XYZ file of C-alpha atoms in Angstrom:
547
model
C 33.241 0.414 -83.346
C 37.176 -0.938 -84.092
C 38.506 -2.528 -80.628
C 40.952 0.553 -80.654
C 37.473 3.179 -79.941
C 35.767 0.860 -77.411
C 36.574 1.017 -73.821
C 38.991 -1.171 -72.047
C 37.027 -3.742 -70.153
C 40.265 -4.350 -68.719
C 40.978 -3.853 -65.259
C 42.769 -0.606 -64.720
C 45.804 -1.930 -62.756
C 45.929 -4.503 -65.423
C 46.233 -1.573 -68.102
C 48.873 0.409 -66.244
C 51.026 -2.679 -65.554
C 50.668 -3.633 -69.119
C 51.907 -0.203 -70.024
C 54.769 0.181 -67.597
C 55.933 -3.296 -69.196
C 55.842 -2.560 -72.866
C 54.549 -4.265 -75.560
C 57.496 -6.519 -75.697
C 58.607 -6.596 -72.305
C 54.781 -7.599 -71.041
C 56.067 -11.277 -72.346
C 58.416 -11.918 -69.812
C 58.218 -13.413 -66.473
C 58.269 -10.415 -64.480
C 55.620 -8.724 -66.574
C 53.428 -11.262 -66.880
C 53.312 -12.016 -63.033
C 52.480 -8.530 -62.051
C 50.132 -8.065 -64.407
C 48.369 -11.635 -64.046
C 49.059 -10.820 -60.063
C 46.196 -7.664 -60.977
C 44.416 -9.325 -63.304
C 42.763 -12.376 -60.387
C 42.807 -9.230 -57.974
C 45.172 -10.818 -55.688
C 49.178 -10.133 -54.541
C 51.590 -10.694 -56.521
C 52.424 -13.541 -53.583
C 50.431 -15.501 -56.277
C 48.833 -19.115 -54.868
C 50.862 -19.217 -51.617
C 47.849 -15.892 -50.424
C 45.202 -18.020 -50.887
C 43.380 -19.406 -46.697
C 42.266 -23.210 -47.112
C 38.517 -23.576 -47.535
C 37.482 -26.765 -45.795
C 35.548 -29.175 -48.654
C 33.060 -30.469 -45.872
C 31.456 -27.182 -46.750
C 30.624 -27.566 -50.046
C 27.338 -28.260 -50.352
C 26.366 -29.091 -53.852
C 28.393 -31.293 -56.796
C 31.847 -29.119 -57.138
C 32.371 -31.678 -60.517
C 29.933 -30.040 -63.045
C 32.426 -29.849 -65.547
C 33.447 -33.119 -65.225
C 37.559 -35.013 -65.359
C 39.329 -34.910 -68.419
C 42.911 -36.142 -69.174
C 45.936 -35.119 -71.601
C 49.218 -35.652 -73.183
C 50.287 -39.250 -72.622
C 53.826 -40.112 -72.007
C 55.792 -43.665 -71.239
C 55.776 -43.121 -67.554
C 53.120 -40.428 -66.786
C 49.515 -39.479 -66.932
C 48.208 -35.730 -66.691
C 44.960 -35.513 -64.842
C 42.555 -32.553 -64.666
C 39.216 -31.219 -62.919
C 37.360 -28.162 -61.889
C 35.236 -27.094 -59.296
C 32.152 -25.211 -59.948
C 29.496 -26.049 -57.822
C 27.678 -22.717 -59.442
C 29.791 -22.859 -62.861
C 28.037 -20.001 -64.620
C 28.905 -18.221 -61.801
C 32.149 -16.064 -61.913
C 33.336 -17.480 -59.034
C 32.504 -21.252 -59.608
C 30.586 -20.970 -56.242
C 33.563 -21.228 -53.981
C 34.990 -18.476 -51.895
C 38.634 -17.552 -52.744
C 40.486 -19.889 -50.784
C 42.098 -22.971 -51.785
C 40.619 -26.329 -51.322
C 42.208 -30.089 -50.918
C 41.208 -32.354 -53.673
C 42.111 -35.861 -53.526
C 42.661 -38.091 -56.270
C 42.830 -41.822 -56.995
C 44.182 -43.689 -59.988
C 43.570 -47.179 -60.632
C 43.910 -50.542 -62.921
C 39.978 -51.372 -63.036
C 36.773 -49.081 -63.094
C 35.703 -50.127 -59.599
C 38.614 -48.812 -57.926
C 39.480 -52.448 -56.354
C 43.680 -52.234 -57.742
C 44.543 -48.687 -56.403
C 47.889 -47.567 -58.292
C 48.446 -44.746 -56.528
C 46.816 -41.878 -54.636
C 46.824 -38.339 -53.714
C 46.047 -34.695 -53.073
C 46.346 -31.655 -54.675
C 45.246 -27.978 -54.003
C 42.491 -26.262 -56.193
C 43.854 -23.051 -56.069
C 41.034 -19.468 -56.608
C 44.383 -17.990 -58.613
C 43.420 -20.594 -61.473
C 39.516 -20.561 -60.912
C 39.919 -23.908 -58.655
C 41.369 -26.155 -62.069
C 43.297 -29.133 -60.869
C 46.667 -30.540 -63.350
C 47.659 -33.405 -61.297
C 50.980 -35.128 -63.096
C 51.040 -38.947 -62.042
C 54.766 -40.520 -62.691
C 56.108 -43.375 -62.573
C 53.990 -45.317 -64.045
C 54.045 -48.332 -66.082
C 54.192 -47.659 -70.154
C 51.193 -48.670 -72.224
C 48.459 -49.180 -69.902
C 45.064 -48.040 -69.288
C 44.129 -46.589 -66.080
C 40.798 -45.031 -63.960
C 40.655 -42.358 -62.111
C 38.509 -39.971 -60.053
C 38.731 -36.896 -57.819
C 37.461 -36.665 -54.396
C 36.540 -33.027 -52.746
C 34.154 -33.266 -49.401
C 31.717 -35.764 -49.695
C 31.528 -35.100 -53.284
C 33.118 -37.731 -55.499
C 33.745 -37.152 -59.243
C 33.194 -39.111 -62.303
C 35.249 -41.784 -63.365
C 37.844 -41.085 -66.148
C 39.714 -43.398 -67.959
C 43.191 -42.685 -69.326
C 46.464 -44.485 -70.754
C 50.145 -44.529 -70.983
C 52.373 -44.340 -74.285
C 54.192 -46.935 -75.134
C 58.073 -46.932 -74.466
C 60.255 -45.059 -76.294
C 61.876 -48.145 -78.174
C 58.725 -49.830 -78.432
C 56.750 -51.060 -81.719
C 53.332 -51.475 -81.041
C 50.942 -52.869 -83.815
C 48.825 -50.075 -84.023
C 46.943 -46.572 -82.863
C 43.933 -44.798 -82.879
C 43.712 -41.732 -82.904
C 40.548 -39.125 -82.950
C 40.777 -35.617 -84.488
C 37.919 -33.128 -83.212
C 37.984 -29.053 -84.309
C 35.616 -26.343 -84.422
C 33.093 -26.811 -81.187
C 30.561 -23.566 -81.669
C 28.782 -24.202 -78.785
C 26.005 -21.595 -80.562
C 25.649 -23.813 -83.844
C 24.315 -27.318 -81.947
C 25.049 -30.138 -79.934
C 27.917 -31.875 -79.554
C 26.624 -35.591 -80.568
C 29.544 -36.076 -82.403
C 31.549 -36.148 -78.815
C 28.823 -38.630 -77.725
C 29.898 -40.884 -80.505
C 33.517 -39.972 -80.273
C 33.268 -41.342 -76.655
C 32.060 -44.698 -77.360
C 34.545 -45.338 -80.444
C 38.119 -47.576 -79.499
C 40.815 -44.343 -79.835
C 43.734 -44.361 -77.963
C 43.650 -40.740 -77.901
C 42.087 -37.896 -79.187
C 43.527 -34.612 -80.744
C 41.648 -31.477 -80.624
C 42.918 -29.083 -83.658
C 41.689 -26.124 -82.659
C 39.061 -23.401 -81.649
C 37.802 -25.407 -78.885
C 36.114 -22.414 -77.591
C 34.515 -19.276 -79.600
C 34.292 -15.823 -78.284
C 31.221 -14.292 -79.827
C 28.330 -13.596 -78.184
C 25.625 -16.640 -76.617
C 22.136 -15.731 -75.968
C 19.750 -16.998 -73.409
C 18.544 -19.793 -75.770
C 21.997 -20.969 -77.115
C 21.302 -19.763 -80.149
C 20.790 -22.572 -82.740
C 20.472 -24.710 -79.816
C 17.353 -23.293 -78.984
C 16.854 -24.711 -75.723
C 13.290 -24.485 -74.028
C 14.280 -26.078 -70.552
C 17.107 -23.544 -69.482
C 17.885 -19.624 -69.854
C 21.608 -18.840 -70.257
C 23.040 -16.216 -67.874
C 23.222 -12.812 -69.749
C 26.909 -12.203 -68.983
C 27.294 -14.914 -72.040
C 25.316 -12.612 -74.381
C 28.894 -10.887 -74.697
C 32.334 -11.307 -76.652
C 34.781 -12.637 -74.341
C 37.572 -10.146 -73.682
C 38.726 -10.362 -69.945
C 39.658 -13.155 -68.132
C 36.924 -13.820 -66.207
C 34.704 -13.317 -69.358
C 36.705 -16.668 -70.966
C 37.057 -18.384 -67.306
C 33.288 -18.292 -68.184
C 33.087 -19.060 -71.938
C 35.105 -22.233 -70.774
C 32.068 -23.369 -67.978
C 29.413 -23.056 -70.620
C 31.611 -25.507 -72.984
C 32.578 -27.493 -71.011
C 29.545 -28.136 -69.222
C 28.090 -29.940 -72.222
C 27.696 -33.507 -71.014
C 28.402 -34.629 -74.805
C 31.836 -33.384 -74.516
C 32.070 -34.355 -70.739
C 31.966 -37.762 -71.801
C 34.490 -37.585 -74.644
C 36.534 -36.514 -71.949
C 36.047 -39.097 -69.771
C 37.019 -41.758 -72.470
C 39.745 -40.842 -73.448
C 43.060 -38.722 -73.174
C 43.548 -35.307 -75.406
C 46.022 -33.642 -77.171
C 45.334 -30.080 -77.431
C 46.374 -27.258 -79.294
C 44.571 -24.047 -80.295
C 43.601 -21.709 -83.397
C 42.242 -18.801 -83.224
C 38.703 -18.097 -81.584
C 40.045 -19.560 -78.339
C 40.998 -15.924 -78.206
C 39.558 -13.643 -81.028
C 38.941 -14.441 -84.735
C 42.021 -14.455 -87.084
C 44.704 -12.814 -84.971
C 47.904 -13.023 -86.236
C 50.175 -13.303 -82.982
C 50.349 -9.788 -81.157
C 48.014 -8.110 -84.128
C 44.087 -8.104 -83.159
C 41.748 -9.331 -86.153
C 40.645 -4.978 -86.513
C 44.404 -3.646 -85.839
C 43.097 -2.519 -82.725
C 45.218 -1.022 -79.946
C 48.622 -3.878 -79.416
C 48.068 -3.191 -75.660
C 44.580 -3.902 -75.411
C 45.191 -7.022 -77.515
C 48.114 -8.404 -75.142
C 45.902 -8.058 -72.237
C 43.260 -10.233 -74.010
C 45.798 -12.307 -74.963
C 46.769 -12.936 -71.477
C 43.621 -13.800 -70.122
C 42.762 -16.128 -73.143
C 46.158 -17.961 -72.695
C 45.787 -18.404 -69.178
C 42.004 -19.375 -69.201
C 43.077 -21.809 -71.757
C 46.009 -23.450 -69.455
C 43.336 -23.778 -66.383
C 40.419 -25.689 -68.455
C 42.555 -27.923 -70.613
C 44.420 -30.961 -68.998
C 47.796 -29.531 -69.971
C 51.237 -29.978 -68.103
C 53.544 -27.395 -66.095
C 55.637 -26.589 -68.810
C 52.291 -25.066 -71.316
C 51.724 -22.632 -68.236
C 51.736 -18.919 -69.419
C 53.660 -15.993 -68.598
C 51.925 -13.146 -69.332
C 50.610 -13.632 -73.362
C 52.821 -15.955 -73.874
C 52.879 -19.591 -74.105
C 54.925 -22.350 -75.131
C 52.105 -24.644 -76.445
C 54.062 -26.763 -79.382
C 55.269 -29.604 -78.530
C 56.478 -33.720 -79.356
C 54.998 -36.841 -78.176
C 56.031 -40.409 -79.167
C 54.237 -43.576 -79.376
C 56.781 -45.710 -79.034
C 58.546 -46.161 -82.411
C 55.164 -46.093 -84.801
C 54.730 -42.218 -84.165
C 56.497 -38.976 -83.634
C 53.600 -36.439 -82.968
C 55.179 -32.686 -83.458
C 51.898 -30.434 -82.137
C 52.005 -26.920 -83.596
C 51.275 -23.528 -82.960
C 50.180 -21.618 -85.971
C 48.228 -18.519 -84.360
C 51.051 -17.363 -81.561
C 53.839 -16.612 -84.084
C 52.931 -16.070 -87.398
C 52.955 -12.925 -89.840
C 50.101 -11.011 -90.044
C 47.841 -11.920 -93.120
C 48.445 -10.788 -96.551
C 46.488 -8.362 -98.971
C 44.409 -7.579 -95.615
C 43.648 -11.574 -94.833
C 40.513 -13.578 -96.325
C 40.644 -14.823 -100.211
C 42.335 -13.117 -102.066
C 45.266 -13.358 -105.350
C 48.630 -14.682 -104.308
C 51.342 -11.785 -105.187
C 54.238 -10.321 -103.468
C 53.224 -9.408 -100.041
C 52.248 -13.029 -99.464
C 55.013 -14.499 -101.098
C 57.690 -12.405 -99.559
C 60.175 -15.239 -97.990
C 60.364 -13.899 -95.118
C 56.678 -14.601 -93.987
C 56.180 -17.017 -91.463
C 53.348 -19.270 -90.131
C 54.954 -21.039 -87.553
C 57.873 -18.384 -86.275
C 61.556 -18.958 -86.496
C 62.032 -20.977 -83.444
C 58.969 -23.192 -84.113
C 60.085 -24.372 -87.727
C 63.562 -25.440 -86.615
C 62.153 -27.317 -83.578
C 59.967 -28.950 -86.221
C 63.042 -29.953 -88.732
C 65.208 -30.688 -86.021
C 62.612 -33.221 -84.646
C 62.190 -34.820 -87.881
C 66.267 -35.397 -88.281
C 66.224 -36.978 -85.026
C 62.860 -38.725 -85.333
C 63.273 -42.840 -85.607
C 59.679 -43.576 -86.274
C 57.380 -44.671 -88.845
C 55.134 -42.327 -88.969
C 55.525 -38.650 -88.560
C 52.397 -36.985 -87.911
C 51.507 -33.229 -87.795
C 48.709 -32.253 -85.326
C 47.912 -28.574 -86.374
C 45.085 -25.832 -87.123
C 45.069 -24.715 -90.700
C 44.928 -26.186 -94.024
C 48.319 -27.370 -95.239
C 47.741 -27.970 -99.016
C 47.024 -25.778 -101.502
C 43.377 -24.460 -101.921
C 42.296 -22.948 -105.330
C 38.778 -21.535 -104.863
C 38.540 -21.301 -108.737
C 39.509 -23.692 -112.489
C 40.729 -19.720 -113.658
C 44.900 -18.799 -113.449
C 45.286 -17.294 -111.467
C 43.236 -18.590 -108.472
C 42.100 -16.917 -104.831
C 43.573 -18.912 -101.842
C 43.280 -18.137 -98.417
C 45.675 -15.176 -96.885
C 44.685 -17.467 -93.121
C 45.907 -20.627 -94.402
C 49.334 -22.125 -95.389
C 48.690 -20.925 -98.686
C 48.839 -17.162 -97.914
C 52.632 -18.487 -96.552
C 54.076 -20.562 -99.173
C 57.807 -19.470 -98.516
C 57.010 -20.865 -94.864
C 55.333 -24.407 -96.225
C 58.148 -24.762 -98.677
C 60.904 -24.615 -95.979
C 58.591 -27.126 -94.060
C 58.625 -29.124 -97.481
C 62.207 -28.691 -97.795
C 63.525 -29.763 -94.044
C 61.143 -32.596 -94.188
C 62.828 -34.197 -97.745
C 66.280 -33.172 -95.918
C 65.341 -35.015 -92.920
C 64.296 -38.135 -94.810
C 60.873 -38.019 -93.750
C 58.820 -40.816 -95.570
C 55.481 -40.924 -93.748
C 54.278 -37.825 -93.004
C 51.270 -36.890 -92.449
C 49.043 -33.204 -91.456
C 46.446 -33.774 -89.042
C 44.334 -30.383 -89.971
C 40.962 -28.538 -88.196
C 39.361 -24.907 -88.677
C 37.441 -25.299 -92.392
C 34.686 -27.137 -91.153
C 34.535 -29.941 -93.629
C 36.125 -33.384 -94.294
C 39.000 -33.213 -96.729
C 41.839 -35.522 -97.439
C 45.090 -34.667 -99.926
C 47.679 -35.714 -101.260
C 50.661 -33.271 -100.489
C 52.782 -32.519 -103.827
C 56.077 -31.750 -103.379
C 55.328 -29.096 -105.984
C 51.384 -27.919 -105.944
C 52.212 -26.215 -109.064
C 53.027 -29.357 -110.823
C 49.895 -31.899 -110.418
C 52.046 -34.438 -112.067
C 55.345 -33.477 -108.902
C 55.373 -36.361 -106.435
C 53.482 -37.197 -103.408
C 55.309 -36.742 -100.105
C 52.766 -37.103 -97.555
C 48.682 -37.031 -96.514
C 46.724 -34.162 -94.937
C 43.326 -35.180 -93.379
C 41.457 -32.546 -92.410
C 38.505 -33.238 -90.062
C 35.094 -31.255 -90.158
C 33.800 -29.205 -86.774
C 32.131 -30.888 -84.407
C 29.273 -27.977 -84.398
C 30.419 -24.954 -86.555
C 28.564 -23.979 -89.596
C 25.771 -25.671 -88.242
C 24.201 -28.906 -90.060
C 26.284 -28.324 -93.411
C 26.501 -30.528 -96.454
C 27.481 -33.743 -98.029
C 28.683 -31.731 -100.718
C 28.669 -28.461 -100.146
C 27.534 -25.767 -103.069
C 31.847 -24.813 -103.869
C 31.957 -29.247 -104.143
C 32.351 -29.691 -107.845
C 34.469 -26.542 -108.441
C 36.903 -27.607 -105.523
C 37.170 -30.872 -106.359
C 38.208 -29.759 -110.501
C 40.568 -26.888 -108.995
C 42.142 -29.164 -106.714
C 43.041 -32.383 -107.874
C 45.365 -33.608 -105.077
C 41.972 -33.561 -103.175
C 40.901 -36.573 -102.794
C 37.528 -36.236 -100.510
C 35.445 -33.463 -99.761
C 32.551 -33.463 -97.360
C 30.707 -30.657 -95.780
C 28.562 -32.398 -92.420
C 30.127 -32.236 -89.042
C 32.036 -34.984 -87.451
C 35.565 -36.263 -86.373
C 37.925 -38.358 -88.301
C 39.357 -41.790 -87.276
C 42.813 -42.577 -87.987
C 44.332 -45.609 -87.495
C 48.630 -46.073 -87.709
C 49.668 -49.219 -88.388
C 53.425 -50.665 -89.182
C 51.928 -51.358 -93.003
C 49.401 -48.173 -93.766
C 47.519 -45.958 -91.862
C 43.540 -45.672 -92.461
C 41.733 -42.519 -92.036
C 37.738 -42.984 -91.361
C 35.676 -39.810 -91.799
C 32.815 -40.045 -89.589
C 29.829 -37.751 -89.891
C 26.329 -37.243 -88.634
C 23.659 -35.675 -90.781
C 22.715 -32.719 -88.150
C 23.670 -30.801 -85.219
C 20.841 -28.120 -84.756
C 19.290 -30.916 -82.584
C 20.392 -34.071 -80.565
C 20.545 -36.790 -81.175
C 21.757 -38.276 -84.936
C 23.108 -40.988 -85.437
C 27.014 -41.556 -87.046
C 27.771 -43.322 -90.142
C 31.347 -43.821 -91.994
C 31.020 -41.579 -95.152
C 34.445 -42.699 -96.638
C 37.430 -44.283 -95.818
C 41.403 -43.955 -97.428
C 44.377 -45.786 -96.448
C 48.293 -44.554 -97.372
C 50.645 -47.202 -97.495
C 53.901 -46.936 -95.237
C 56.759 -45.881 -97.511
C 54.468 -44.982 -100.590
C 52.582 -41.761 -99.753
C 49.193 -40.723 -101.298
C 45.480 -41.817 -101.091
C 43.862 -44.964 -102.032
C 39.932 -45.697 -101.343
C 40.000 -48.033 -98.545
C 38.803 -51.923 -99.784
C-alpha cells in the first residue's frame, strides 16, 4: 500500500490546517504554528498554556535519557536534557504542565568551582526537552555540568568552548559517527567513542530510523526486556518519533558518548523517512501527508538533539546548515543535503548517468544553501575548511565497464551541483578542504579530483567517509563489491566494510584521519582496533598512509 492509499495517522485538525495553509504556505510561521499548535493538542497560546508541575512530585529518575551537549562557540555552551521518568511512555510520565529544572555548570567534575547556575522550564509543548544556552563564557575551556529536577539529580556531562575567533590552536579532534540502527546491534562503538580524547564529535546523519522495532530489538535480541508494541510501527506522527527518539536515546552506549563530549549534528534521511527528496515522500505519496510528517520529524528532531534557538522549526521547515570556527585552524560549514535537494534521477537507486541527472539545474544542496557555502569559503581565514555532511561526495563507479552505475542519492546523481561546489571552492582559494561524509555504512577515504573523469586531473581536497555505528549489522573488512570498487575507483584510497567512527585529527602541518572499527555489533561488547590510518598534508591535498 503507497503512503498516498493508507490512512492519515495524522490528527484531523492537523490535516485541515495543513490544507487551509497550502503546500507552500504550510512553511511559514503562521502555518506552522497553527498547525504544530494542533499537532501537541494544545492552543495556539503555545508554552505560555502550560500550569507548573511541582518536581517534588516526581517520583522516579526524570534523567533516563541522560545530558548531552552541542555546537561549541568562543563564548557559549548549549546544554540539553529530557525528562522521562516512564520514557517509552508517550507522555514521558509527566502530566502536561511545565516543570523547573535547574542547572549547574562548572570548572571540575565535583562541582567545587561553580561557573554559573540556573533554571529553565521543561516545557509538555516540546515533550519536557531542555536547550539551555550558557554565555559568556571563557573561550577554550572544558566545563561540567548537570541538571537538577526534585530530588532527582542528573548525570554529569562534560563540555567545552571553541577557541577565539583569531586564535591558532595546535590541534583538534574531532569524531564522526553516522548510521545508528538501533534494530541492527549495540552501540559499542559509542562506548569507545566516549573514552577516546575528541574535542567534539559530529554526527553525519540518520541518527534515528523509522522502520518498525519489535519486542526483542530485532538483531539485538534481547532476553531481559520486551519493547513496547507501539515501536513495532513506522514512525509517522509526532508522537510516534517523540518515541523513536526515547528508545535511541535510551541506549546507555550512546548516553555516555553524550556525556563526553559535545556534538555537531546534522541529519539525512531516515530521521524522517527513507530517501526523501525535500517535500517529495520516498513512494510519491500524497505532498500533504508528507509535510505533516515532515513537521513532526523536524520538530522531534529539534527537542532530542542539543541544538540552539535559531535550528527551531516552523512548521516543515528548518534552518539546520550552519558555520562553526575553531579559532583560525577550522571553518566547519554543516550541510543540509535532504531539506532542499531535487528529487532523484531515473527514479533514484543505481542507475546510468544521462540527461535527467545531469540537467544543470539539479540541485543537492538548494540555491540558498550553495551560496552560503561559497560565500563562507571567500570569507573563510582558516586552515582548514572542513565539510560536515550526509552523502558521498566523490564519484562512485559500481563497475570497471563505460559507462558505469552511480548512485541517483548521492552527489553523483548531481554532478552539475558538485561541480559548482568544485568551482566556488577553486574561486574562493580554498586549499584544505576536506568532506566529512556518513550514510554508506563503510569506511572510505578519497582523494577529490578536480575532474573525476580525468584520474590523472589534480587533487583538491579529502573526503573521509565514516562507517555506521550499527547499520548493516556486523559487515565486512572487505566487503564482497571490495576489489571491483577499489579498480573502478582509483581516487579511493581505503575501503572497509565493519562499523565504527573515524578519528580526525587537524593540525597546523596535516590532518590525520584514524578509522576505528570493531569486528561486531549483533552483540556487546567488542573490542576497537585502528584498521588504517592517512594523513593529508596542509597545502598539498591527497592521501598518504600514515608512518
Amino acid at each position: 500500500m503507497t503512503p498516498a492509499a493508507r490512512p492519515s495517522q495524522h490528527a484531523p485538525e492537523l490535516r485541515a490546517a495543513a490544507r487551509h495553509f497550502g503546500r507552500r504556505r504550510f512553511l511559514t510561521v503562521t502555518g506552522a504554528a497553527a498547525a504544530l499548535a494542533f499537532a501537541v493538542g494544545l492552543p495556539a497560546a503555545g508554552t505560555a498554556a502550560a500550569a507548573e508541575y511541582d518536581a517534588r512530585k516526581i517520583s522516579d529518575d526524570p534523567f533516563t535519557l541522560g545530558v548531552a551537549s552541542g555546537d561549541p562557540l568562543p563564548g557559549s555552551v548549549l546544554l540539553w536534557t529530557r525528562l522521562a521518568p516512564e520514557p517509552y511512555q508517550p507522555d514521558g510520565g509527566l502530566p502536561a504542565q511545565r516543570v523547573t529544572v535547574h542547572w549547574e555548570l562548572a570548572h571540575d567534575a565535583a562541582f567545587r568551582r561553580i561557573v554559573r547556575r540556573g533554571t529553565a522550564p521543561a516545557h509538555p509543548e516540546f515533550s519536557h526537552t531542555v536547550h539551555v544556552e550558557v554565555s559568556h563564557l571563557p573561550a577554550d575551556r572544558v566545563y561540567f555540568y548537570r541538571f537538577r529536577a526534585g530530588a532527582w539529580l542528573s548525570p554529569t556531562g562534560r563540555t567545552r568552548t571553541a577557541p577565539q575567533p583569531g586564535a591558532r590552536p595546535a590541534s583538534l579532534t574531532l569524531g564522526a559517527v553516522s548510521c545508528q540502527a538501533y534494530t541492527d546491534g549495540y552501540y559499542t562503538a559509542y562506548r569507545h567513542l566516549a573514552e577516546e580524547d575528541v574535542d567534539v564529535v559530529f554526527h553525519l546523519g540518520d541518527y534515528l530510523y523509522e522502520y518498525a522495532v519489535d519486542a526483542t530489538g530485532n538483531h539485538r535480541r534481547y532476553t531481559d526486556r520486551t519493547l513496547p508494541a507501539h515501536f513495532a510501527r513506522e514512525t509517522v506522527t509526532l508522537e510516534d518519533y517523540r518515541l523513536r527518539y526515547a528508545l535511541f536515546k535510551s541506549d546507555p552506549d550512546l548516553m555516555a558518548a553524550h556525556a563526553a563530549h559535545p556534538f555537531v549534528v546534522t541529519w539525512d534521511d531516515h530521521e524522517t523517512e527513507n530517501n526523501y527528496a525535500d517535500d517529495v515522500p520516498e513512494d510519491n505519496g500524497s505532498p500533504e501527508e508528507f509535510l505533516l510528517r515532515r513537521a513532526s520529524a523536524y520538530r522531534a528532531y529539534w527537542e532530542n538533539q542539543p541544538l540552539r534557538r535559531p535550528q527551531l522549526p516552523t512548521g516543515s521547515d528548518m534552518r539546520l546548515y550552519r558555520r562553526l570556527h575553531w579559532g583560525r585552524l577550522a571553518q566547519f560549514d554543516v550541510l543540509d543535503t535532504r531539506q532542499y535537494r531535487s528529487d532523484q534521477a531515473y527514479g533514484d537507486g543505481w542507475q546510468y548517468p544521462g540527461p535527467e541527472s545531469e540537467d544543470p539545474a539539479r540541485t543537492l544542496t538548494g540555491a540558498t544553501q550553495e551560496r552560503w557555502l561559497i560565500d563562507g569559503w571567500r570569507r573563510s581565514r582558516a586552515l582548514w575548511n572542513v565539510v560536515p555532511q550526509q552523502v558521498t561526495f566523490s564519484r562512485r563507479y559500481n563497475t570497471t565497464a563505460t559507462p558505469s552505475k552511480v548512485s541517483m542519492d548521492s552527489w553523483d546523481g548531481y554532478p552539475a551541483s558538485r561541480e559548482r561546489i568544485l568551482a566556488g571552492a577553486e574561486a574562493a582559494g580554498v586549499e584544505n578542504l576536506m568532506v566529512l561524509t556518513g550514510d554508506v555504512h563503510v569506511h572510505y577515504a578519497f582523494d577529490i579530483k578536480r575532474d573525476f573523469a580525468d584520474p590523472g586531473s589534480r587533487t583538491v581536497g579529502t573526503e573521509i567517509v565514516t562507517t555506521s555505528v550499527t547499520s548493516g549489522r556486523d559487515g565486512a573488512e572487505r566487503p564482497a563489491n571490495w576489489a571491483t570498487y577499489r579498480a573502478a575507483n582509483p581516487h579511493l584510497k581505503f575501503y572497509d566494510g565493519r562499523r565504527g567512527y573515524v578519528n580526525v585529527t587537524l593540525g597546523q602541518h596535516e590532518a590525520r584521519a584514524d578509522f576505528r572499527t570493531v569486528p561486531y555489533v549483533t552483540r556487546p561488547g567488542a573490542p576497537v582496533t585502528t584498521a588504517a590510518s592517512f594523513v593529508t598534508r596542509a597545502g598539498s591535498p591527497g592521501l598518504e598512509p600514515a608512518g
